[in-house]
Amino acid sequence: MIIYKMVSETGLSQESGVMATENITFSRGTDLQEFYRNCNLFVTGGTGFIGKVLIEKLLRSCPAINKIYVIIRPKRSKSPEERKEELIKCSVFDVLKAINPDFHQKLVMVPGDISLPKLGLSSSDYEMLTQQVNIILHLAATVKFDEKINIAVPMNIGGTKEIIDMGRACVDLKSLVYLSTAYSNCNRKDIEECFYDPPLEDDGVINFLATVNEAVMETIKPKIIDTWPNTYTFTKAIAESIIRKTAGDLPIAIVRPSQVSTSLKEPVCGWIDNVYGPNGAAAGIFAGLVRTGISHAEVKLNMVPVDMVANCIIAAAFGATTR
């Protein structure tokens, strides 16, 4: 089991050794590219900011991948194919389209919900995935800092449990990567690439948090999350602990990025699709809407470009099988 921490006081991170292969045809690639050859991947959070960049990078730099299955929440108004069309229209895929216009044939959208038992997948889809999938990349989570605990627990903790169960059920699992956060243990002054004691471990308490009355939860919430600043970091810390306790027999890696910013250079420099966190603050400043603010000159902001995070996830999956 490997834990990767991605933080940078300069605003940049080191590349993870995954290089672009634009307009290159090859019979045998690097060891990392060969690791992905003919593999089927299962990706959660594939329609999110990091997920889009990750999928684009995988299909562009590891073209010998067989299929990428992307779990999506069902929508009455849109079929999985319509959701797929919506995804591939995103500008992040423009470079890939120029290289390989048929890249979308490798994408398969699978309806599901990570907060539900067996990820909310149909029995036939679950069986198919456990028979076909070789690599699992678990990115999905609710990232709202102030999310209600009875929502955050089933998604961030319950979803991780279900992913571990699925990984164990896969007949030919090569690797599993869990995307955590550098702030899962932010109540500590120094954070190393190791596990720390979580805020809660008892499954009974965790199950209670997922079902407790909202009014009661708001009353006891400060005591429950204790020194963790919000439900996001609180649930991420517990999810890491669950991996430590229950997934030691799996080829698994944890990636902990800090605040994720615009792309450094891939697929293009400066790509982003949201105004969350520091990106929203920057947008307000550049638009002239935010002119003043209170800050501490001695505090350094840790940010990592989204393409570097995608690179690290791709490399971590490979690393989990070689260390």
mmCIF file of C-alpha atoms in Angstrom:
data_model
loop_
_atom_site.group_PDB
_atom_site.id
_atom_site.type_symbol
_atom_site.label_atom_id
_atom_site.label_comp_id
_atom_site.label_asym_id
_atom_site.label_seq_id
_atom_site.Cartn_x
_atom_site.Cartn_y
_atom_site.Cartn_z
ATOM 1 C CA MET A 1 0.000 0.000 0.000
ATOM 2 C CA ILE A 2 1.389 3.388 -1.025
ATOM 3 C CA ILE A 3 0.428 6.914 0.027
ATOM 4 C CA TYR A 4 1.354 9.841 -2.200
ATOM 5 C CA LYS A 5 1.211 13.396 -0.879
ATOM 6 C CA MET A 6 0.988 16.184 -3.463
ATOM 7 C CA VAL A 7 1.639 19.637 -2.053
ATOM 8 C CA SER A 8 3.732 22.499 -3.315
ATOM 9 C CA GLU A 9 4.628 25.743 -1.628
ATOM 10 C CA THR A 10 5.569 27.255 -4.981
ATOM 11 C CA GLY A 11 2.241 26.440 -6.576
ATOM 12 C CA LEU A 12 3.772 23.704 -8.723
ATOM 13 C CA SER A 13 4.333 19.986 -8.233
ATOM 14 C CA GLN A 14 6.806 17.604 -9.743
ATOM 15 C CA GLU A 15 5.621 15.597 -12.727
ATOM 16 C CA SER A 16 4.858 11.959 -12.120
ATOM 17 C CA GLY A 17 6.725 10.605 -15.105
ATOM 18 C CA VAL A 18 3.760 10.340 -17.503
ATOM 19 C CA MET A 19 4.688 12.080 -20.724
ATOM 20 C CA ALA A 20 2.436 13.113 -23.597
ATOM 21 C CA THR A 21 2.481 10.905 -26.684
ATOM 22 C CA GLU A 22 0.747 13.200 -29.134
ATOM 23 C CA ASN A 23 0.762 11.987 -32.747
ATOM 24 C CA ILE A 24 2.930 8.999 -31.856
ATOM 25 C CA THR A 25 2.147 5.439 -32.889
ATOM 26 C CA PHE A 26 4.046 2.715 -31.084
ATOM 27 C CA SER A 27 4.050 -1.056 -30.775
ATOM 28 C CA ARG A 28 5.537 -1.068 -27.300
ATOM 29 C CA GLY A 29 5.498 1.871 -24.963
ATOM 30 C CA THR A 30 7.059 2.645 -21.614
ATOM 31 C CA ASP A 31 6.615 0.254 -18.708
ATOM 32 C CA LEU A 32 3.798 2.443 -17.459
ATOM 33 C CA GLN A 33 2.036 2.453 -20.827
ATOM 34 C CA GLU A 34 2.430 -1.304 -21.081
ATOM 35 C CA PHE A 35 0.876 -1.647 -17.635
ATOM 36 C CA TYR A 36 -2.312 -0.085 -19.009
ATOM 37 C CA ARG A 37 -2.271 -1.987 -22.316
ATOM 38 C CA ASN A 38 -5.536 -3.905 -22.922
ATOM 39 C CA CYS A 39 -6.761 -3.012 -19.433
ATOM 40 C CA ASN A 40 -10.323 -2.148 -18.491
ATOM 41 C CA LEU A 41 -10.625 0.707 -16.000
ATOM 42 C CA PHE A 42 -13.451 1.643 -13.655
ATOM 43 C CA VAL A 43 -13.495 5.334 -12.741
ATOM 44 C CA THR A 44 -15.682 7.069 -10.169
ATOM 45 C CA GLY A 45 -15.919 10.842 -10.291
ATOM 46 C CA GLY A 46 -15.096 10.735 -13.991
ATOM 47 C CA THR A 47 -17.357 13.663 -14.847
ATOM 48 C CA GLY A 48 -15.724 15.943 -12.266
ATOM 49 C CA PHE A 49 -12.858 18.399 -12.714
ATOM 50 C CA ILE A 50 -10.019 15.977 -11.962
ATOM 51 C CA GLY A 51 -11.884 13.066 -13.543
ATOM 52 C CA LYS A 52 -12.167 14.729 -16.944
ATOM 53 C CA VAL A 53 -8.465 15.579 -17.040
ATOM 54 C CA LEU A 54 -7.593 12.059 -15.872
ATOM 55 C CA ILE A 55 -9.685 10.338 -18.556
ATOM 56 C CA GLU A 56 -8.283 12.614 -21.269
ATOM 57 C CA LYS A 57 -4.728 11.933 -20.151
ATOM 58 C CA LEU A 58 -5.266 8.182 -19.990
ATOM 59 C CA LEU A 59 -6.736 7.961 -23.482
ATOM 60 C CA ARG A 60 -4.110 10.254 -24.992
ATOM 61 C CA SER A 61 -0.995 8.871 -23.301
ATOM 62 C CA CYS A 62 -2.064 5.236 -22.918
ATOM 63 C CA PRO A 63 -3.988 4.617 -26.165
ATOM 64 C CA ALA A 64 -3.777 0.839 -25.810
ATOM 65 C CA ILE A 65 -6.310 0.924 -22.950
ATOM 66 C CA ASN A 66 -9.278 -1.284 -23.804
ATOM 67 C CA LYS A 67 -12.226 0.396 -22.025
ATOM 68 C CA ILE A 68 -12.860 3.014 -19.367
ATOM 69 C CA TYR A 69 -16.095 2.442 -17.459
ATOM 70 C CA VAL A 70 -17.366 5.634 -15.832
ATOM 71 C CA ILE A 71 -20.041 5.444 -13.136
ATOM 72 C CA ILE A 72 -22.668 8.187 -13.438
ATOM 73 C CA ARG A 73 -25.725 9.020 -11.391
ATOM 74 C CA PRO A 74 -28.920 8.195 -13.308
ATOM 75 C CA LYS A 75 -30.908 11.147 -14.619
ATOM 76 C CA ARG A 76 -34.467 10.773 -15.809
ATOM 77 C CA SER A 77 -34.013 13.404 -18.480
ATOM 78 C CA LYS A 78 -30.810 11.954 -19.967
ATOM 79 C CA SER A 79 -29.720 8.465 -20.981
ATOM 80 C CA PRO A 80 -26.172 7.203 -20.324
ATOM 81 C CA GLU A 81 -25.332 7.798 -23.983
ATOM 82 C CA GLU A 82 -26.585 11.367 -23.768
ATOM 83 C CA ARG A 83 -24.461 11.881 -20.659
ATOM 84 C CA LYS A 84 -21.502 10.489 -22.575
ATOM 85 C CA GLU A 85 -22.085 12.913 -25.449
ATOM 86 C CA GLU A 86 -22.271 15.724 -22.935
ATOM 87 C CA LEU A 87 -18.944 14.667 -21.429
ATOM 88 C CA ILE A 88 -16.981 14.312 -24.669
ATOM 89 C CA LYS A 89 -18.141 17.736 -25.856
ATOM 90 C CA CYS A 90 -16.088 19.255 -23.040
ATOM 91 C CA SER A 91 -13.192 21.365 -24.320
ATOM 92 C CA VAL A 92 -10.725 19.300 -22.285
ATOM 93 C CA PHE A 93 -10.984 16.624 -25.001
ATOM 94 C CA ASP A 94 -10.250 18.935 -27.957
ATOM 95 C CA VAL A 95 -6.585 17.930 -28.227
ATOM 96 C CA LEU A 96 -7.484 14.250 -27.952
ATOM 97 C CA LYS A 97 -10.162 14.598 -30.646
ATOM 98 C CA ALA A 98 -7.563 15.957 -33.059
ATOM 99 C CA ILE A 99 -5.325 12.953 -32.384
ATOM 100 C CA ASN A 100 -7.993 10.257 -32.209
ATOM 101 C CA PRO A 101 -11.546 11.261 -33.215
ATOM 102 C CA ASP A 102 -12.837 7.827 -32.179
ATOM 103 C CA PHE A 103 -11.559 7.968 -28.593
ATOM 104 C CA HIS A 104 -15.133 8.011 -27.268
ATOM 105 C CA GLN A 105 -15.571 4.389 -28.322
ATOM 106 C CA LYS A 106 -13.437 3.396 -25.348
ATOM 107 C CA LEU A 107 -15.747 5.189 -22.890
ATOM 108 C CA VAL A 108 -18.673 3.313 -21.343
ATOM 109 C CA MET A 109 -21.071 5.090 -18.996
ATOM 110 C CA VAL A 110 -22.542 2.908 -16.238
ATOM 111 C CA PRO A 111 -25.508 4.151 -14.141
ATOM 112 C CA GLY A 112 -24.922 3.930 -10.396
ATOM 113 C CA ASP A 113 -24.563 5.785 -7.099
ATOM 114 C CA ILE A 114 -21.488 5.333 -4.900
ATOM 115 C CA SER A 115 -23.459 6.102 -1.734
ATOM 116 C CA LEU A 116 -25.599 2.970 -2.199
ATOM 117 C CA PRO A 117 -24.850 -0.726 -1.592
ATOM 118 C CA LYS A 118 -22.834 -2.219 -4.459
ATOM 119 C CA LEU A 119 -22.468 1.330 -5.772
ATOM 120 C CA GLY A 120 -26.094 1.368 -6.889
ATOM 121 C CA LEU A 121 -25.167 -0.758 -9.908
ATOM 122 C CA SER A 122 -27.539 -3.256 -11.455
ATOM 123 C CA SER A 123 -26.679 -6.881 -10.703
ATOM 124 C CA SER A 124 -25.722 -7.464 -14.338
ATOM 125 C CA ASP A 125 -23.464 -4.397 -14.470
ATOM 126 C CA TYR A 126 -21.804 -5.314 -11.166
ATOM 127 C CA GLU A 127 -21.129 -8.827 -12.401
ATOM 128 C CA MET A 128 -19.805 -7.537 -15.719
ATOM 129 C CA LEU A 129 -17.487 -5.039 -14.041
ATOM 130 C CA THR A 130 -16.046 -7.531 -11.564
ATOM 131 C CA GLN A 131 -15.317 -9.858 -14.479
ATOM 132 C CA GLN A 132 -13.817 -7.207 -16.753
ATOM 133 C CA VAL A 133 -12.184 -4.469 -14.660
ATOM 134 C CA ASN A 134 -8.435 -4.542 -13.994
ATOM 135 C CA ILE A 135 -7.845 -1.078 -12.520
ATOM 136 C CA ILE A 136 -10.113 0.994 -10.247
ATOM 137 C CA LEU A 137 -9.616 4.744 -9.839
ATOM 138 C CA HIS A 138 -11.872 6.054 -7.068
ATOM 139 C CA LEU A 139 -12.192 9.838 -7.291
ATOM 140 C CA ALA A 140 -15.849 10.416 -6.443
ATOM 141 C CA ALA A 141 -16.748 12.271 -3.240
ATOM 142 C CA THR A 142 -18.843 15.123 -2.000
ATOM 143 C CA VAL A 143 -16.352 17.963 -1.709
ATOM 144 C CA LYS A 144 -18.617 20.461 0.022
ATOM 145 C CA PHE A 145 -16.798 21.430 3.199
ATOM 146 C CA ASP A 146 -20.038 21.990 5.080
ATOM 147 C CA GLU A 147 -21.892 18.960 3.714
ATOM 148 C CA LYS A 148 -24.357 17.382 6.134
ATOM 149 C CA ILE A 149 -22.852 14.344 7.814
ATOM 150 C CA ASN A 150 -25.741 12.076 6.857
ATOM 151 C CA ILE A 151 -24.867 12.841 3.221
ATOM 152 C CA ALA A 152 -21.063 12.929 3.491
ATOM 153 C CA VAL A 153 -20.769 9.636 5.400
ATOM 154 C CA PRO A 154 -22.582 7.371 2.887
ATOM 155 C CA MET A 155 -20.749 8.957 -0.034
ATOM 156 C CA ASN A 156 -17.213 9.514 1.229
ATOM 157 C CA ILE A 157 -17.021 6.625 3.684
ATOM 158 C CA GLY A 158 -19.677 4.195 2.494
ATOM 159 C CA GLY A 159 -18.611 4.637 -1.126
ATOM 160 C CA THR A 160 -15.026 3.791 -0.233
ATOM 161 C CA LYS A 161 -16.166 0.638 1.561
ATOM 162 C CA GLU A 162 -18.129 -0.411 -1.515
ATOM 163 C CA ILE A 163 -15.155 0.255 -3.794
ATOM 164 C CA ILE A 164 -12.959 -1.967 -1.619
ATOM 165 C CA ASP A 165 -15.582 -4.729 -1.760
ATOM 166 C CA MET A 166 -15.791 -4.380 -5.518
ATOM 167 C CA GLY A 167 -12.025 -4.470 -5.854
ATOM 168 C CA ARG A 168 -11.889 -7.674 -3.854
ATOM 169 C CA ALA A 169 -14.624 -9.168 -6.045
ATOM 170 C CA CYS A 170 -12.754 -8.403 -9.278
ATOM 171 C CA VAL A 171 -11.312 -11.587 -10.766
ATOM 172 C CA ASP A 172 -8.259 -9.835 -12.229
ATOM 173 C CA LEU A 173 -7.608 -6.661 -10.259
ATOM 174 C CA LYS A 174 -4.188 -5.163 -10.942
ATOM 175 C CA SER A 175 -4.504 -1.933 -8.989
ATOM 176 C CA LEU A 176 -6.824 0.367 -7.046
ATOM 177 C CA VAL A 177 -6.231 4.075 -6.381
ATOM 178 C CA TYR A 178 -8.124 6.149 -3.823
ATOM 179 C CA LEU A 179 -8.067 9.924 -4.231
ATOM 180 C CA SER A 180 -7.954 11.476 -0.776
ATOM 181 C CA THR A 181 -6.776 14.952 0.207
ATOM 182 C CA ALA A 182 -3.651 16.432 1.770
ATOM 183 C CA TYR A 183 -5.988 17.843 4.415
ATOM 184 C CA SER A 184 -7.410 14.538 5.647
ATOM 185 C CA ASN A 185 -5.173 14.993 8.688
ATOM 186 C CA CYS A 186 -5.046 18.784 8.687
ATOM 187 C CA ASN A 187 -5.404 18.898 12.472
ATOM 188 C CA ARG A 188 -1.758 17.831 12.639
ATOM 189 C CA LYS A 189 1.181 20.215 12.225
ATOM 190 C CA ASP A 190 3.311 17.767 10.236
ATOM 191 C CA ILE A 191 1.803 15.245 7.828
ATOM 192 C CA GLU A 192 3.878 12.419 6.391
ATOM 193 C CA GLU A 193 3.055 9.820 3.745
ATOM 194 C CA CYS A 194 1.626 7.423 6.299
ATOM 195 C CA PHE A 195 -1.616 6.577 8.083
ATOM 196 C CA TYR A 196 -2.823 8.406 11.175
ATOM 197 C CA ASP A 197 -5.470 7.583 13.739
ATOM 198 C CA PRO A 198 -8.916 8.600 12.440
ATOM 199 C CA PRO A 199 -11.533 10.612 14.353
ATOM 200 C CA LEU A 200 -13.780 7.518 14.513
ATOM 201 C CA GLU A 201 -13.256 3.827 13.880
ATOM 202 C CA ASP A 202 -16.275 2.067 15.299
ATOM 203 C CA ASP A 203 -18.545 0.913 12.465
ATOM 204 C CA GLY A 204 -21.603 1.270 14.685
ATOM 205 C CA VAL A 205 -20.895 4.957 15.226
ATOM 206 C CA ILE A 206 -20.261 5.491 11.521
ATOM 207 C CA ASN A 207 -23.545 3.802 10.629
ATOM 208 C CA PHE A 208 -25.286 5.958 13.224
ATOM 209 C CA LEU A 209 -23.915 9.125 11.611
ATOM 210 C CA ALA A 210 -25.291 8.070 8.240
ATOM 211 C CA THR A 211 -28.836 7.661 9.561
ATOM 212 C CA VAL A 212 -29.206 10.071 12.471
ATOM 213 C CA ASN A 213 -31.893 12.745 12.441
ATOM 214 C CA GLU A 214 -30.618 15.975 10.897
ATOM 215 C CA ALA A 215 -31.617 18.151 13.836
ATOM 216 C CA VAL A 216 -29.879 15.846 16.302
ATOM 217 C CA MET A 217 -26.808 15.704 14.097
ATOM 218 C CA GLU A 218 -26.437 19.474 13.987
ATOM 219 C CA THR A 219 -26.503 19.517 17.781
ATOM 220 C CA ILE A 220 -23.798 16.898 18.287
ATOM 221 C CA LYS A 221 -21.767 17.688 15.155
ATOM 222 C CA PRO A 222 -19.124 19.902 16.872
ATOM 223 C CA LYS A 223 -18.294 17.121 19.331
ATOM 224 C CA ILE A 224 -18.266 14.466 16.613
ATOM 225 C CA ILE A 225 -15.867 16.126 14.179
ATOM 226 C CA ASP A 226 -13.745 17.412 17.085
ATOM 227 C CA THR A 227 -10.508 18.949 15.759
ATOM 228 C CA TRP A 228 -11.349 18.400 12.101
ATOM 229 C CA PRO A 229 -12.533 21.696 10.561
ATOM 230 C CA ASN A 230 -15.326 20.298 8.396
ATOM 231 C CA THR A 231 -17.188 17.170 7.350
ATOM 232 C CA TYR A 232 -15.107 16.799 4.178
ATOM 233 C CA THR A 233 -11.753 16.316 5.917
ATOM 234 C CA PHE A 234 -13.472 14.374 8.714
ATOM 235 C CA THR A 235 -14.937 11.756 6.360
ATOM 236 C CA LYS A 236 -11.784 11.575 4.251
ATOM 237 C CA ALA A 237 -9.734 10.742 7.351
ATOM 238 C CA ILE A 238 -12.124 7.929 8.253
ATOM 239 C CA ALA A 239 -12.097 6.606 4.676
ATOM 240 C CA GLU A 240 -8.302 6.348 4.774
ATOM 241 C CA SER A 241 -8.547 4.414 8.026
ATOM 242 C CA ILE A 242 -11.008 1.982 6.473
ATOM 243 C CA ILE A 243 -8.542 1.356 3.660
ATOM 244 C CA ARG A 244 -5.798 0.669 6.202
ATOM 245 C CA LYS A 245 -7.977 -1.764 8.151
ATOM 246 C CA THR A 246 -9.723 -3.614 5.341
ATOM 247 C CA ALA A 247 -7.724 -3.297 2.118
ATOM 248 C CA GLY A 248 -4.233 -4.359 3.127
ATOM 249 C CA ASP A 249 -4.493 -7.418 0.894
ATOM 250 C CA LEU A 250 -5.210 -5.345 -2.220
ATOM 251 C CA PRO A 251 -2.743 -3.582 -4.565
ATOM 252 C CA ILE A 252 -3.880 -0.136 -3.475
ATOM 253 C CA ALA A 253 -2.473 3.396 -3.403
ATOM 254 C CA ILE A 254 -3.743 6.618 -1.832
ATOM 255 C CA VAL A 255 -3.120 9.985 -3.496
ATOM 256 C CA ARG A 256 -3.396 13.118 -1.348
ATOM 257 C CA PRO A 257 -3.408 16.303 -3.449
ATOM 258 C CA SER A 258 -3.654 19.714 -1.856
ATOM 259 C CA GLN A 259 -5.792 22.446 -3.454
ATOM 260 C CA VAL A 260 -6.192 21.597 -7.127
ATOM 261 C CA SER A 261 -5.731 24.449 -9.576
ATOM 262 C CA THR A 262 -5.799 24.987 -13.340
ATOM 263 C CA SER A 263 -3.708 22.772 -15.598
ATOM 264 C CA LEU A 264 -0.015 23.512 -15.936
ATOM 265 C CA LYS A 265 0.296 22.372 -19.547
ATOM 266 C CA GLU A 266 -1.939 19.386 -20.392
ATOM 267 C CA PRO A 267 -4.060 19.110 -22.364
ATOM 268 C CA VAL A 268 -3.603 22.887 -22.608
ATOM 269 C CA CYS A 269 -2.215 25.428 -20.178
ATOM 270 C CA GLY A 270 -4.718 26.974 -17.785
ATOM 271 C CA TRP A 271 -7.708 24.685 -18.368
ATOM 272 C CA ILE A 272 -10.415 24.664 -15.693
ATOM 273 C CA ASP A 273 -14.162 24.112 -15.533
ATOM 274 C CA ASN A 274 -15.122 25.480 -12.109
ATOM 275 C CA VAL A 275 -14.753 28.421 -9.746
ATOM 276 C CA TYR A 276 -14.301 26.493 -6.510
ATOM 277 C CA GLY A 277 -11.798 27.393 -3.792
ATOM 278 C CA PRO A 278 -8.747 29.356 -4.929
ATOM 279 C CA ASN A 279 -9.977 29.314 -8.523
ATOM 280 C CA GLY A 280 -13.060 31.289 -7.533
ATOM 281 C CA ALA A 281 -10.957 33.759 -5.577
ATOM 282 C CA ALA A 282 -8.631 34.229 -8.547
ATOM 283 C CA ALA A 283 -11.573 34.727 -10.911
ATOM 284 C CA GLY A 284 -12.978 37.410 -8.620
ATOM 285 C CA ILE A 285 -9.625 39.198 -8.496
ATOM 286 C CA PHE A 286 -9.038 39.034 -12.255
ATOM 287 C CA ALA A 287 -12.565 40.294 -12.922
ATOM 288 C CA GLY A 288 -11.974 43.246 -10.618
ATOM 289 C CA LEU A 289 -14.752 42.186 -8.270
ATOM 290 C CA VAL A 290 -12.424 41.401 -5.361
ATOM 291 C CA ARG A 291 -10.045 44.287 -4.701
ATOM 292 C CA THR A 292 -9.007 43.823 -1.102
ATOM 293 C CA GLY A 293 -8.729 40.980 1.354
ATOM 294 C CA ILE A 294 -7.267 39.946 4.681
ATOM 295 C CA SER A 295 -4.281 37.617 4.473
ATOM 296 C CA HIS A 296 -1.210 36.445 6.368
ATOM 297 C CA ALA A 297 2.036 37.083 4.508
ATOM 298 C CA GLU A 298 3.802 34.199 6.243
ATOM 299 C CA VAL A 299 1.174 31.622 5.240
ATOM 300 C CA LYS A 300 1.999 29.759 2.038
ATOM 301 C CA LEU A 301 -0.813 28.468 -0.153
ATOM 302 C CA ASN A 302 -0.434 24.873 -1.290
ATOM 303 C CA MET A 303 -1.761 24.328 -4.803
ATOM 304 C CA VAL A 304 -1.214 21.582 -7.371
ATOM 305 C CA PRO A 305 -2.113 21.804 -11.088
ATOM 306 C CA VAL A 306 -4.871 19.386 -12.065
ATOM 307 C CA ASP A 307 -2.796 17.709 -14.787
ATOM 308 C CA MET A 308 -0.096 16.908 -12.229
ATOM 309 C CA VAL A 309 -2.734 15.280 -10.023
ATOM 310 C CA ALA A 310 -3.928 13.201 -12.988
ATOM 311 C CA ASN A 311 -0.320 12.188 -13.697
ATOM 312 C CA CYS A 312 0.168 11.120 -10.099
ATOM 313 C CA ILE A 313 -3.013 9.017 -10.089
ATOM 314 C CA ILE A 314 -1.937 7.259 -13.288
ATOM 315 C CA ALA A 315 1.548 6.610 -11.925
ATOM 316 C CA ALA A 316 0.208 5.552 -8.509
ATOM 317 C CA ALA A 317 -1.857 2.770 -10.061
ATOM 318 C CA PHE A 318 1.300 1.468 -11.707
ATOM 319 C CA GLY A 319 3.331 1.951 -8.540
ATOM 320 C CA ALA A 320 0.875 -0.021 -6.411
ATOM 321 C CA THR A 321 1.754 -3.167 -8.346
ATOM 322 C CA THR A 322 5.499 -2.647 -8.518
ATOM 323 C CA ARG A 323 6.358 -1.819 -4.887
#
